Amino acid sequence: MKTVHTAIRSFCFACQGRSAARVNACGDADCPLHAYRLGEEADAPPDALRAVRRYCLICCGGERREVRSCAAKGGCALWSYRFGVSPCVYRRVKARFFAPRQFTLPGWPK
């Protein structure tokens, strides 16, 4: 499984026409992924997952619903991180959220 930094690097690589030199020389400072384009660097801010979320919101026109229903699963390296969390964390939270719950009424024995 890829880390968020390698996913960002491969996304930037595809964005710049599969040229590592163009990724290194990218001057688009307005892109939320700009600080992370070189992979896991020491001077990159620690919130790479939030940067991916911001980029996905920009890509989907600011619509959170569109980010959730994004159809670019096979074509986008950032797709797994589009919610701003690690995919394994997302799966755990989703499983806990949709897990069956026991219904109890106040005053009734368990």
JSON list of C-alpha atoms in Angstrom, two decimals, residues 11-102:
[
{"chain": "A", "resi": 11, "resn": "PHE", "atom": "CA", "xyz": [-0.12, 12.25, -8.90]},
{"chain": "A", "resi": 12, "resn": "CYS", "atom": "CA", "xyz": [2.26, 15.16, -9.54]},
{"chain": "A", "resi": 13, "resn": "PHE", "atom": "CA", "xyz": [4.30, 12.93, -11.86]},
{"chain": "A", "resi": 14, "resn": "ALA", "atom": "CA", "xyz": [1.16, 12.26, -13.94]},
{"chain": "A", "resi": 15, "resn": "CYS", "atom": "CA", "xyz": [0.14, 15.94, -13.80]},
{"chain": "A", "resi": 16, "resn": "GLN", "atom": "CA", "xyz": [3.49, 17.06, -15.21]},
{"chain": "A", "resi": 17, "resn": "GLY", "atom": "CA", "xyz": [3.48, 14.68, -18.17]},
{"chain": "A", "resi": 18, "resn": "ARG", "atom": "CA", "xyz": [5.50, 11.90, -16.54]},
{"chain": "A", "resi": 19, "resn": "SER", "atom": "CA", "xyz": [8.56, 14.12, -16.22]},
{"chain": "A", "resi": 20, "resn": "ALA", "atom": "CA", "xyz": [10.42, 14.09, -12.91]},
{"chain": "A", "resi": 21, "resn": "ALA", "atom": "CA", "xyz": [12.32, 17.22, -13.92]},
{"chain": "A", "resi": 22, "resn": "ARG", "atom": "CA", "xyz": [9.06, 19.11, -14.47]},
{"chain": "A", "resi": 23, "resn": "VAL", "atom": "CA", "xyz": [7.73, 17.92, -11.10]},
{"chain": "A", "resi": 24, "resn": "ASN", "atom": "CA", "xyz": [10.89, 19.22, -9.40]},
{"chain": "A", "resi": 25, "resn": "ALA", "atom": "CA", "xyz": [10.63, 22.54, -11.24]},
{"chain": "A", "resi": 26, "resn": "CYS", "atom": "CA", "xyz": [6.86, 22.95, -10.75]},
{"chain": "A", "resi": 27, "resn": "GLY", "atom": "CA", "xyz": [6.08, 26.57, -9.92]},
{"chain": "A", "resi": 28, "resn": "ASP", "atom": "CA", "xyz": [2.37, 26.26, -9.12]},
{"chain": "A", "resi": 29, "resn": "ALA", "atom": "CA", "xyz": [2.54, 27.47, -5.51]},
{"chain": "A", "resi": 30, "resn": "ASP", "atom": "CA", "xyz": [-1.27, 27.78, -5.40]},
{"chain": "A", "resi": 31, "resn": "CYS", "atom": "CA", "xyz": [-1.66, 23.99, -5.63]},
{"chain": "A", "resi": 32, "resn": "PRO", "atom": "CA", "xyz": [-2.28, 22.46, -2.17]},
{"chain": "A", "resi": 33, "resn": "LEU", "atom": "CA", "xyz": [0.06, 19.60, -3.11]},
{"chain": "A", "resi": 34, "resn": "HIS", "atom": "CA", "xyz": [2.99, 21.81, -4.12]},
{"chain": "A", "resi": 35, "resn": "ALA", "atom": "CA", "xyz": [4.90, 21.41, -0.84]},
{"chain": "A", "resi": 36, "resn": "TYR", "atom": "CA", "xyz": [4.56, 17.61, -1.03]},
{"chain": "A", "resi": 37, "resn": "ARG", "atom": "CA", "xyz": [5.40, 17.06, -4.71]},
{"chain": "A", "resi": 38, "resn": "LEU", "atom": "CA", "xyz": [8.93, 15.80, -4.04]},
{"chain": "A", "resi": 39, "resn": "GLY", "atom": "CA", "xyz": [7.79, 12.94, -1.84]},
{"chain": "A", "resi": 40, "resn": "GLU", "atom": "CA", "xyz": [8.61, 12.54, 1.81]},
{"chain": "A", "resi": 41, "resn": "GLU", "atom": "CA", "xyz": [10.81, 15.53, 2.49]},
{"chain": "A", "resi": 42, "resn": "ALA", "atom": "CA", "xyz": [11.94, 16.87, 5.86]},
{"chain": "A", "resi": 43, "resn": "ASP", "atom": "CA", "xyz": [10.80, 20.44, 5.09]},
{"chain": "A", "resi": 44, "resn": "ALA", "atom": "CA", "xyz": [7.29, 19.43, 3.96]},
{"chain": "A", "resi": 45, "resn": "PRO", "atom": "CA", "xyz": [4.48, 20.35, 6.39]},
{"chain": "A", "resi": 46, "resn": "PRO", "atom": "CA", "xyz": [3.07, 17.36, 8.33]},
{"chain": "A", "resi": 47, "resn": "ASP", "atom": "CA", "xyz": [-0.53, 17.71, 7.11]},
{"chain": "A", "resi": 48, "resn": "ALA", "atom": "CA", "xyz": [-0.27, 15.97, 3.73]},
{"chain": "A", "resi": 49, "resn": "LEU", "atom": "CA", "xyz": [-3.64, 14.28, 4.17]},
{"chain": "A", "resi": 50, "resn": "ARG", "atom": "CA", "xyz": [-5.35, 17.65, 4.61]},
{"chain": "A", "resi": 51, "resn": "ALA", "atom": "CA", "xyz": [-3.63, 18.92, 1.47]},
{"chain": "A", "resi": 52, "resn": "VAL", "atom": "CA", "xyz": [-5.06, 15.98, -0.48]},
{"chain": "A", "resi": 53, "resn": "ARG", "atom": "CA", "xyz": [-8.52, 16.77, 0.90]},
{"chain": "A", "resi": 54, "resn": "ARG", "atom": "CA", "xyz": [-8.16, 20.42, -0.15]},
{"chain": "A", "resi": 55, "resn": "TYR", "atom": "CA", "xyz": [-7.03, 19.39, -3.63]},
{"chain": "A", "resi": 56, "resn": "CYS", "atom": "CA", "xyz": [-9.96, 16.98, -4.01]},
{"chain": "A", "resi": 57, "resn": "LEU", "atom": "CA", "xyz": [-12.41, 19.69, -2.95]},
{"chain": "A", "resi": 58, "resn": "ILE", "atom": "CA", "xyz": [-10.91, 22.05, -5.55]},
{"chain": "A", "resi": 59, "resn": "CYS", "atom": "CA", "xyz": [-11.08, 19.32, -8.21]},
{"chain": "A", "resi": 60, "resn": "CYS", "atom": "CA", "xyz": [-14.76, 18.69, -7.43]},
{"chain": "A", "resi": 61, "resn": "GLY", "atom": "CA", "xyz": [-15.75, 22.35, -7.44]},
{"chain": "A", "resi": 62, "resn": "GLY", "atom": "CA", "xyz": [-15.94, 22.67, -3.67]},
{"chain": "A", "resi": 63, "resn": "GLU", "atom": "CA", "xyz": [-18.72, 20.08, -3.37]},
{"chain": "A", "resi": 64, "resn": "ARG", "atom": "CA", "xyz": [-18.13, 17.58, -0.56]},
{"chain": "A", "resi": 65, "resn": "ARG", "atom": "CA", "xyz": [-20.76, 15.27, -2.02]},
{"chain": "A", "resi": 66, "resn": "GLU", "atom": "CA", "xyz": [-18.83, 15.12, -5.29]},
{"chain": "A", "resi": 67, "resn": "VAL", "atom": "CA", "xyz": [-15.64, 14.16, -3.46]},
{"chain": "A", "resi": 68, "resn": "ARG", "atom": "CA", "xyz": [-17.51, 11.29, -1.81]},
{"chain": "A", "resi": 69, "resn": "SER", "atom": "CA", "xyz": [-18.88, 10.02, -5.14]},
{"chain": "A", "resi": 70, "resn": "CYS", "atom": "CA", "xyz": [-15.70, 10.59, -7.15]},
{"chain": "A", "resi": 71, "resn": "ALA", "atom": "CA", "xyz": [-15.47, 8.11, -10.01]},
{"chain": "A", "resi": 72, "resn": "ALA", "atom": "CA", "xyz": [-11.73, 8.50, -10.66]},
{"chain": "A", "resi": 73, "resn": "LYS", "atom": "CA", "xyz": [-10.84, 5.42, -8.62]},
{"chain": "A", "resi": 74, "resn": "GLY", "atom": "CA", "xyz": [-8.49, 3.81, -11.12]},
{"chain": "A", "resi": 75, "resn": "GLY", "atom": "CA", "xyz": [-7.17, 7.01, -12.68]},
{"chain": "A", "resi": 76, "resn": "CYS", "atom": "CA", "xyz": [-6.24, 9.14, -9.69]},
{"chain": "A", "resi": 77, "resn": "ALA", "atom": "CA", "xyz": [-3.41, 8.35, -7.28]},
{"chain": "A", "resi": 78, "resn": "LEU", "atom": "CA", "xyz": [-5.08, 10.48, -4.59]},
{"chain": "A", "resi": 79, "resn": "TRP", "atom": "CA", "xyz": [-8.45, 8.69, -4.68]},
{"chain": "A", "resi": 80, "resn": "SER", "atom": "CA", "xyz": [-7.81, 6.55, -1.59]},
{"chain": "A", "resi": 81, "resn": "TYR", "atom": "CA", "xyz": [-6.92, 9.63, 0.46]},
{"chain": "A", "resi": 82, "resn": "ARG", "atom": "CA", "xyz": [-9.74, 11.91, -0.77]},
{"chain": "A", "resi": 83, "resn": "PHE", "atom": "CA", "xyz": [-11.41, 12.10, 2.66]},
{"chain": "A", "resi": 84, "resn": "GLY", "atom": "CA", "xyz": [-8.29, 13.50, 4.31]},
{"chain": "A", "resi": 85, "resn": "VAL", "atom": "CA", "xyz": [-7.56, 10.36, 6.31]},
{"chain": "A", "resi": 86, "resn": "SER", "atom": "CA", "xyz": [-5.60, 7.19, 5.76]},
{"chain": "A", "resi": 87, "resn": "PRO", "atom": "CA", "xyz": [-7.60, 4.45, 3.97]},
{"chain": "A", "resi": 88, "resn": "CYS", "atom": "CA", "xyz": [-7.21, 2.04, 6.92]},
{"chain": "A", "resi": 89, "resn": "VAL", "atom": "CA", "xyz": [-8.54, 4.66, 9.35]},
{"chain": "A", "resi": 90, "resn": "TYR", "atom": "CA", "xyz": [-11.45, 5.36, 7.01]},
{"chain": "A", "resi": 91, "resn": "ARG", "atom": "CA", "xyz": [-12.34, 1.65, 6.84]},
{"chain": "A", "resi": 92, "resn": "ARG", "atom": "CA", "xyz": [-12.28, 1.34, 10.65]},
{"chain": "A", "resi": 93, "resn": "VAL", "atom": "CA", "xyz": [-14.47, 4.40, 11.17]},
{"chain": "A", "resi": 94, "resn": "LYS", "atom": "CA", "xyz": [-16.89, 3.31, 8.44]},
{"chain": "A", "resi": 95, "resn": "ALA", "atom": "CA", "xyz": [-17.18, -0.20, 9.93]},
{"chain": "A", "resi": 96, "resn": "ARG", "atom": "CA", "xyz": [-17.82, 1.22, 13.39]},
{"chain": "A", "resi": 97, "resn": "PHE", "atom": "CA", "xyz": [-20.35, 3.75, 12.08]},
{"chain": "A", "resi": 98, "resn": "PHE", "atom": "CA", "xyz": [-22.37, 1.20, 10.12]},
{"chain": "A", "resi": 99, "resn": "ALA", "atom": "CA", "xyz": [-22.05, -1.66, 12.64]},
{"chain": "A", "resi": 100, "resn": "PRO", "atom": "CA", "xyz": [-25.31, -2.97, 14.06]},
{"chain": "A", "resi": 101, "resn": "ARG", "atom": "CA", "xyz": [-26.18, -1.46, 17.41]},
{"chain": "A", "resi": 102, "resn": "GLN", "atom": "CA", "xyz": [-28.14, -2.96, 20.23]}
]
